[in-house]
Short mmCIF file of C-alpha atoms in Angstrom, two decimals:
data_model
loop_
_atom_site.label_atom_id
_atom_site.label_comp_id
_atom_site.label_asym_id
_atom_site.label_seq_id
_atom_site.Cartn_x
_atom_site.Cartn_y
_atom_site.Cartn_z
CA MET A 1 -46.63 90.70 -41.09
CA ASP A 2 -48.10 93.63 -43.05
CA ALA A 3 -49.05 95.51 -40.26
CA GLU A 4 -45.64 95.71 -38.94
CA PHE A 5 -43.84 96.25 -41.91
CA ASN A 6 -46.58 99.28 -42.76
CA GLY A 7 -45.74 100.19 -39.04
CA THR A 8 -41.87 100.66 -40.01
CA TYR A 9 -42.29 101.56 -43.45
CA ILE A 10 -43.98 104.47 -45.66
CA THR A 11 -44.55 103.85 -49.43
CA LEU A 12 -43.68 106.64 -52.07
CA GLY A 13 -46.22 106.47 -54.41
CA GLY A 14 -45.33 109.66 -56.35
CA TYR A 15 -43.29 107.58 -59.36
CA VAL A 16 -44.50 107.45 -62.32
CA GLY A 17 -43.52 104.67 -65.36
CA VAL A 18 -40.72 103.46 -62.79
CA ASP A 19 -41.52 99.62 -64.41
CA LYS A 20 -41.04 101.11 -68.16
CA TYR A 21 -38.80 103.60 -67.48
CA GLY A 22 -36.58 103.20 -64.68
CA TYR A 23 -33.45 103.23 -65.83
CA LEU A 24 -34.01 106.04 -68.18
CA TYR A 25 -35.13 107.64 -64.62
CA PHE A 26 -31.75 106.74 -63.25
CA VAL A 27 -29.38 107.93 -65.97
CA ILE A 28 -31.25 111.27 -66.25
CA LEU A 29 -31.25 111.70 -62.17
CA LEU A 30 -27.17 110.49 -62.18
CA ALA A 31 -26.83 113.20 -65.03
CA LEU A 32 -27.97 115.76 -62.77
CA TYR A 33 -27.00 114.78 -59.57
CA LEU A 34 -23.02 114.80 -61.25
CA LEU A 35 -23.79 118.28 -62.50
CA ILE A 36 -25.20 119.42 -59.45
CA LEU A 37 -22.03 118.34 -57.79
CA CYS A 38 -19.64 119.60 -60.36
CA THR A 39 -21.32 123.05 -60.45
CA ASN A 40 -21.45 123.58 -56.95
CA LEU A 41 -18.06 122.21 -55.92
CA THR A 42 -16.44 124.41 -58.68
CA ILE A 43 -18.48 127.68 -57.27
CA ILE A 44 -16.98 126.57 -53.60
CA TYR A 45 -13.21 125.97 -55.18
CA VAL A 46 -13.19 129.17 -57.32
CA ILE A 47 -14.29 130.94 -54.22
CA CYS A 48 -11.99 129.60 -51.91
CA ILE A 49 -8.61 129.97 -53.61
CA HIS A 50 -9.39 133.12 -54.93
CA ARG A 51 -8.91 136.14 -52.45
CA ASN A 52 -10.51 138.72 -53.72
CA LEU A 53 -13.25 136.74 -54.05
CA HIS A 54 -13.38 136.25 -49.96
CA GLU A 55 -16.08 139.02 -49.60
CA PRO A 56 -19.27 138.42 -48.29
CA MET A 57 -20.96 138.34 -51.21
CA TYR A 58 -19.08 135.32 -52.60
CA ILE A 59 -18.94 133.73 -49.17
CA PHE A 60 -22.95 133.62 -48.77
CA ILE A 61 -23.01 132.27 -52.52
CA ALA A 62 -20.28 129.29 -51.45
CA ALA A 63 -22.81 129.03 -48.56
CA LEU A 64 -25.64 128.32 -51.06
CA SER A 65 -23.91 125.84 -52.87
CA VAL A 66 -22.70 123.59 -49.30
CA ASN A 67 -26.21 123.83 -48.98
CA SER A 68 -27.20 122.27 -52.28
CA ILE A 69 -24.82 119.66 -52.31
CA LEU A 70 -26.26 118.20 -48.50
CA MET A 71 -29.48 118.72 -49.76
CA SER A 72 -29.11 116.50 -53.33
CA ALA A 73 -26.97 114.23 -51.02
CA THR A 74 -29.90 113.13 -48.98
CA ILE A 75 -32.43 113.35 -51.92
CA TYR A 76 -30.87 112.28 -55.12
CA PRO A 77 -29.17 108.63 -53.41
CA LYS A 78 -32.37 107.10 -52.36
CA LEU A 79 -34.18 108.76 -55.68
CA PHE A 80 -31.32 106.19 -57.89
CA ILE A 81 -32.56 103.27 -55.23
CA ASP A 82 -36.27 103.94 -55.76
CA VAL A 83 -36.18 104.29 -59.79
CA LEU A 84 -34.12 100.77 -59.94
CA SER A 85 -36.53 99.34 -57.26
CA GLN A 86 -39.86 97.13 -57.49
CA ARG A 87 -41.38 98.80 -54.42
CA GLN A 88 -40.43 102.19 -53.14
CA ILE A 89 -40.54 102.51 -49.70
CA ILE A 90 -38.71 104.70 -46.57
CA SER A 91 -38.28 103.90 -43.39
CA HIS A 92 -40.28 106.28 -40.96
CA SER A 93 -36.88 107.15 -39.42
CA ALA A 94 -35.19 108.08 -42.62
CA CYS A 95 -38.36 109.97 -43.50
CA MET A 96 -38.05 112.23 -40.96
CA PHE A 97 -33.99 112.96 -41.20
CA GLN A 98 -34.95 113.47 -45.17
CA TYR A 99 -37.73 115.61 -44.18
CA PHE A 100 -35.19 117.47 -41.55
CA ILE A 101 -32.35 118.00 -44.14
CA PHE A 102 -34.64 118.87 -46.74
CA TYR A 103 -36.58 121.88 -44.89
CA SER A 104 -33.49 123.01 -42.79
CA ILE A 105 -31.54 123.57 -46.27
CA GLY A 106 -34.45 125.12 -47.96
CA ILE A 107 -35.07 127.56 -45.09
CA SER A 108 -31.12 128.33 -44.77
CA ASP A 109 -31.23 129.21 -48.60
CA ILE A 110 -33.60 131.99 -47.92
CA LEU A 111 -31.75 133.21 -44.65
CA LEU A 112 -28.86 133.59 -46.85
CA LEU A 113 -30.77 135.15 -49.94
CA SER A 114 -31.58 137.78 -47.14
CA ALA A 115 -28.39 138.14 -45.91
CA MET A 116 -26.89 138.68 -49.40
CA ALA A 117 -29.81 141.40 -50.24
CA TYR A 118 -28.70 143.08 -46.82
CA ASP A 119 -25.28 142.99 -48.25
CA ARG A 120 -25.89 144.54 -52.06
CA TYR A 121 -28.13 147.32 -49.58
CA VAL A 122 -24.86 147.83 -47.70
CA SER A 123 -22.45 147.86 -50.71
CA ILE A 124 -24.73 150.37 -52.84
CA CYS A 125 -26.78 152.52 -50.46
CA LYS A 126 -24.00 152.87 -47.63
CA PRO A 127 -20.79 152.38 -49.77
CA LEU A 128 -18.30 154.33 -47.40
CA GLN A 129 -19.64 152.16 -44.18
CA TYR A 130 -19.59 148.74 -45.85
CA SER A 131 -16.27 147.44 -44.57
CA ILE A 132 -17.32 148.56 -41.37
CA ILE A 133 -20.84 146.98 -41.38
CA MET A 134 -19.98 144.26 -43.29
CA GLY A 135 -17.21 142.97 -41.30
CA ARG A 136 -16.11 139.08 -40.42
CA ILE A 137 -17.87 139.30 -37.13
CA THR A 138 -20.93 140.15 -38.84
CA VAL A 139 -20.70 137.69 -41.94
CA ALA A 140 -20.00 134.94 -38.72
CA ILE A 141 -23.29 135.99 -37.38
CA LEU A 142 -25.49 135.92 -40.27
CA LEU A 143 -24.18 132.51 -41.21
CA THR A 144 -24.63 131.07 -38.12
CA VAL A 145 -28.16 132.34 -37.90
CA ALA A 146 -28.71 131.27 -41.43
CA TRP A 147 -27.46 127.58 -40.30
CA LEU A 148 -28.94 127.40 -37.33
CA ILE A 149 -32.33 128.66 -36.46
CA PRO A 150 -33.67 126.48 -39.10
CA VAL A 151 -32.24 123.46 -37.75
CA LEU A 152 -33.78 124.58 -34.37
CA GLN A 153 -37.39 125.18 -36.02
CA VAL A 154 -37.26 122.00 -37.85
CA ALA A 155 -36.02 120.26 -35.26
CA VAL A 156 -39.22 121.07 -33.14
CA ALA A 157 -41.47 119.53 -35.87
CA ILE A 158 -39.44 116.70 -35.76
CA VAL A 159 -39.84 115.96 -32.00
CA VAL A 160 -43.39 116.87 -32.02
CA ASN A 161 -44.20 114.31 -35.08
CA SER A 162 -42.57 111.54 -33.66
CA LYS A 163 -44.74 111.39 -31.19
CA GLN A 164 -48.08 111.05 -33.65
CA LYS A 165 -49.22 107.91 -34.86
CA LEU A 166 -49.46 106.72 -38.36
CA CYS A 167 -53.00 105.59 -39.84
CA ASP A 168 -51.57 106.05 -43.47
CA PHE A 169 -48.94 104.97 -45.00
CA THR A 170 -48.71 106.11 -48.52
CA THR A 171 -47.66 109.24 -49.68
CA ASP A 172 -48.12 110.77 -53.03
CA GLY A 173 -44.21 112.37 -53.40
CA PHE A 174 -41.13 110.69 -53.83
CA PHE A 175 -39.33 111.84 -51.27
CA CYS A 176 -40.64 113.22 -47.29
CA ASN A 177 -41.89 116.64 -47.88
CA ASN A 178 -44.98 118.52 -46.05
CA LYS A 179 -47.23 116.01 -47.15
CA ILE A 180 -46.56 113.34 -44.86
CA PHE A 181 -48.43 115.04 -42.26
CA ARG A 182 -51.40 113.95 -43.82
CA LEU A 183 -50.44 110.41 -42.80
CA TYR A 184 -50.92 111.07 -39.19
CA CYS A 185 -54.29 109.68 -37.48
CA VAL A 186 -54.96 113.09 -35.71
CA GLN A 187 -53.61 116.28 -36.95
CA SER A 188 -52.76 118.13 -33.38
CA THR A 189 -53.41 122.23 -33.51
CA PHE A 190 -49.93 122.80 -32.93
CA LEU A 191 -48.92 120.69 -36.35
CA LYS A 192 -51.42 122.93 -38.17
CA ILE A 193 -50.32 126.22 -36.78
CA TYR A 194 -46.84 125.72 -36.69
CA PRO A 195 -46.02 125.37 -40.31
CA MET A 196 -47.34 128.66 -41.03
CA PHE A 197 -45.52 130.23 -38.37
CA ILE A 198 -42.39 128.84 -40.18
CA LEU A 199 -43.80 130.05 -43.27
CA LEU A 200 -44.55 133.42 -41.92
CA ASN A 201 -41.10 133.61 -39.69
CA VAL A 202 -38.84 132.56 -42.71
CA VAL A 203 -40.29 132.52 -46.24
CA ILE A 204 -42.63 135.64 -46.06
CA VAL A 205 -40.95 138.08 -43.53
CA PRO A 206 -37.54 137.54 -45.05
CA THR A 207 -39.54 138.21 -48.38
CA ILE A 208 -40.50 141.78 -47.13
CA PHE A 209 -37.11 142.38 -46.16
CA ILE A 210 -35.71 141.39 -49.39
CA ILE A 211 -38.20 143.43 -51.66
CA PHE A 212 -37.65 146.52 -48.96
CA THR A 213 -34.08 146.29 -49.51
CA TYR A 214 -33.72 146.03 -53.19
CA ILE A 215 -36.35 149.18 -53.07
CA ASN A 216 -34.11 150.99 -51.52
CA ILE A 217 -31.20 149.37 -53.78
CA PHE A 218 -33.24 150.69 -57.05
CA LEU A 219 -34.10 154.10 -55.93
CA VAL A 220 -30.20 154.74 -55.22
CA ALA A 221 -29.17 153.45 -58.55
CA TYR A 222 -31.75 155.63 -60.30
CA HIS A 223 -30.29 158.16 -58.83
CA SER A 224 -26.84 157.45 -59.37
CA CYS A 225 -24.13 157.65 -62.06
CA PRO A 226 -24.27 154.67 -64.50
CA GLU A 227 -21.34 152.76 -62.68
CA VAL A 228 -23.54 152.16 -59.51
CA ARG A 229 -26.24 151.30 -61.84
CA LYS A 230 -24.31 148.64 -63.72
CA LYS A 231 -23.32 147.19 -60.34
CA ALA A 232 -26.71 146.90 -59.03
CA THR A 233 -27.72 145.30 -61.96
CA GLU A 234 -24.78 142.97 -62.08
CA THR A 235 -24.92 141.56 -58.69
CA CYS A 236 -28.71 142.11 -57.69
CA LEU A 237 -30.09 140.30 -61.02
CA PRO A 238 -28.82 136.99 -60.24
CA HIS A 239 -30.07 137.15 -56.92
CA LEU A 240 -33.79 138.23 -57.78
CA ILE A 241 -33.89 135.52 -60.04
CA ILE A 242 -33.10 132.55 -57.88
CA LEU A 243 -35.32 134.52 -55.46
CA MET A 244 -38.11 134.39 -57.55
CA CYS A 245 -37.38 130.72 -58.20
CA CYS A 246 -37.03 130.14 -54.91
CA PHE A 247 -40.27 131.96 -53.46
CA PHE A 248 -42.93 130.19 -56.00
CA LEU A 249 -41.50 126.60 -55.32
CA CYS A 250 -42.03 127.57 -51.78
CA ILE A 251 -45.89 128.48 -52.32
CA PHE A 252 -45.76 125.12 -54.42
CA ASP A 253 -44.91 123.14 -51.62
CA VAL A 254 -47.11 124.40 -49.27
CA ILE A 255 -50.11 124.47 -51.34
CA SER A 256 -49.42 120.75 -52.46
CA ALA A 257 -49.41 119.52 -48.90
CA ARG A 258 -52.43 121.54 -47.89
CA MET A 259 -54.28 120.28 -51.17
CA GLN A 260 -56.96 117.77 -49.90
CA SER A 261 -57.48 116.44 -53.78
CA ASN A 262 -54.16 115.24 -55.23
CA LEU A 263 -52.40 116.67 -58.16
CA PRO A 264 -52.26 114.05 -61.14
CA ASN A 265 -48.85 112.29 -60.59
CA GLY A 266 -47.41 113.17 -63.75
CA VAL A 267 -48.15 117.20 -62.64
CA ASN A 268 -46.79 116.24 -59.22
CA LEU A 269 -43.64 114.19 -60.09
CA ILE A 270 -42.69 117.49 -62.69
CA MET A 271 -43.19 119.96 -60.00
CA SER A 272 -41.83 118.02 -57.16
CA LEU A 273 -38.91 117.42 -59.08
CA GLN A 274 -38.42 120.82 -59.86
CA ILE A 275 -37.49 121.64 -55.92
CA VAL A 276 -35.15 119.12 -55.87
CA VAL A 277 -33.26 120.52 -59.33
CA TYR A 278 -33.50 124.09 -59.28
CA GLY A 279 -31.94 125.40 -56.67
CA PRO A 280 -29.11 122.82 -56.29
CA LEU A 281 -28.31 123.37 -60.01
CA PHE A 282 -29.16 126.84 -61.19
CA ASN A 283 -27.85 128.90 -58.21
CA PRO A 284 -24.01 127.86 -59.26
CA ILE A 285 -24.94 128.35 -63.13
CA ILE A 286 -26.91 131.25 -62.68
CA TYR A 287 -24.07 133.14 -60.39
CA GLY A 288 -21.51 131.27 -62.26
CA VAL A 289 -22.54 133.22 -65.86
CA LYS A 290 -23.93 136.67 -64.13
CA MET A 291 -21.40 137.22 -61.82
CA LYS A 292 -18.48 138.87 -63.14
CA GLU A 293 -15.78 138.05 -60.91
CA ILE A 294 -17.17 134.15 -60.50
CA SER A 295 -17.70 133.84 -64.49
CA LYS A 296 -13.95 135.26 -64.98
CA HIS A 297 -12.52 132.60 -62.42
CA ILE A 298 -14.37 129.48 -63.70
CA LYS A 299 -13.07 130.76 -67.54
CA ARG A 300 -9.83 130.66 -66.33
CA LEU A 301 -10.20 127.46 -64.42
CA LEU A 302 -11.71 125.75 -67.95
CA CYS A 303 -9.34 127.21 -70.26
CA HIS A 304 -6.48 125.35 -67.75
CA PHE A 305 -8.10 121.98 -67.57
CA TRP A 306 -8.70 122.35 -71.68
CA THR A 307 -4.50 123.59 -72.34
CA LYS A 308 -3.69 120.63 -69.74
CA SER A 309 -5.69 118.08 -71.40
CA LYS A 310 -4.03 118.74 -74.95
#
């Protein structure tokens, strides 16, 4: 019976002190999840209803918020169940689905950040050609690429993984990420190389592209009038903050998955939790506070609800 059970389910061993603090974890996670939903839905709502925000930059921000909601809906409900359960387990098929959504969304976020960098580059470095270059067709193509390529690339890993046999049934994470590769009896050469190919293709190359675009943006802004420098700072600074957080969390995910010796459970839990908190929560907060147009509409929306509630 145990062998049959283990063949179907994977134990999530990354939780710390669930027996003592399960209800506290539940309250904290629920608060985070509700905050993620509220902030991202607010960003999407504000961008959708205001026509002056129907521009490429804001459309990409709304797409990031959609990604945040999808990722959180995949991760958090399972966390709620696990922190209140005596045994933290997940079926192999559900684990593969969680892995698929998590990395598809994560890669999509990086590609969306690349699209946003390109948009800022055209806006600041080629302002007279902006309306021609960043038309509806271009935005539609960039969105399609940002959502379709990650799905296809991660799907290949899922198909290959589905043919592998599990020899271990306990992972030191609290959701299914690259650490599940360690559970397979034999890691094929493809499984060793393909994740590095994805890292190069959709993390390193886009990051180099973003750095290149921002070097050009800052060079143009430096030699331009104060208004151009102000515009570059207001629109590019939030993007750079999000990019740095995303890049370092990607590096942590790769390193932790490749390390043969596990990190202490407490450190592993805190760092892994940041992966599912930073992006979904900080994206809308940073863009909502730092982006002048979005911030202005959010303040009006809050004032409207406050006045209506009195």
